[in-house]
XYZ file of C-alpha atoms in Angstrom:
71
model
C 4.976 15.434 -2.155
C 6.434 13.090 0.439
C 3.990 14.224 3.537
C 0.889 13.517 0.848
C 2.330 10.120 -0.012
C 2.314 9.001 3.673
C -1.014 11.072 4.516
C -2.659 9.253 1.807
C -1.401 5.707 3.649
C -2.552 6.720 7.163
C -5.900 7.237 6.000
C -5.941 3.839 3.813
C -4.026 1.850 6.206
C -6.338 3.119 9.426
C -9.287 2.723 6.886
C -8.598 -0.902 6.495
C -7.749 -1.123 10.814
C -4.468 -2.319 10.063
C -1.589 -0.446 12.272
C -0.016 2.109 10.336
C 3.087 0.322 8.711
C 5.060 0.445 5.710
C 8.854 0.587 4.111
C 10.135 3.201 1.691
C 12.780 2.634 -0.961
C 15.400 4.555 -2.432
C 15.754 3.783 -6.272
C 18.157 5.099 -8.702
C 20.118 4.041 -12.122
C 20.801 4.606 -15.159
C 18.128 6.338 -17.151
C 15.400 6.351 -14.471
C 16.957 8.788 -12.485
C 16.139 8.740 -8.741
C 12.700 7.846 -7.248
C 11.281 6.762 -4.272
C 8.372 3.856 -4.112
C 6.311 3.225 -0.807
C 5.251 0.245 0.177
C 2.639 -0.291 2.944
C 1.771 -3.207 4.911
C -1.787 -4.071 4.409
C -2.073 -7.762 4.217
C -1.263 -10.728 5.657
C 0.996 -12.688 3.794
C -0.387 -16.212 2.877
C 1.012 -19.772 0.529
C 0.616 -18.333 -2.484
C 2.254 -14.679 -1.481
C 5.370 -16.193 -0.327
C 5.529 -18.028 -3.757
C 5.899 -14.410 -4.889
C 2.211 -14.303 -6.692
C 0.227 -11.681 -5.075
C -3.689 -12.368 -5.058
C -6.264 -10.063 -4.737
C -9.562 -11.010 -3.234
C -11.614 -7.840 -3.828
C -13.217 -6.903 -7.278
C -11.372 -3.652 -8.448
C -15.014 -2.430 -8.496
C -15.142 -2.661 -4.757
C -11.626 -1.325 -3.917
C -12.131 1.549 -5.994
C -15.347 2.603 -3.964
C -13.701 1.789 -0.553
C -10.786 4.367 -2.004
C -13.386 6.807 -2.763
C -15.255 5.929 0.377
C -11.891 7.442 2.258
C -11.779 10.334 1.195
């Protein structure tokens, strides 16, 4: 699973012409067990994002088409 997740992120980031950069976070806690979260670095952080409001300027249809084109 780990290899698949990293391979997927590599294809997506290369498709976006971005350097391959991501964080891996290991979580544990009561009721949730242990799980891993992969956080790819996909965009520059602007004013709204610094305040905690994340904005996506793409439509869901365009984003889905771009993801499908990568595979």
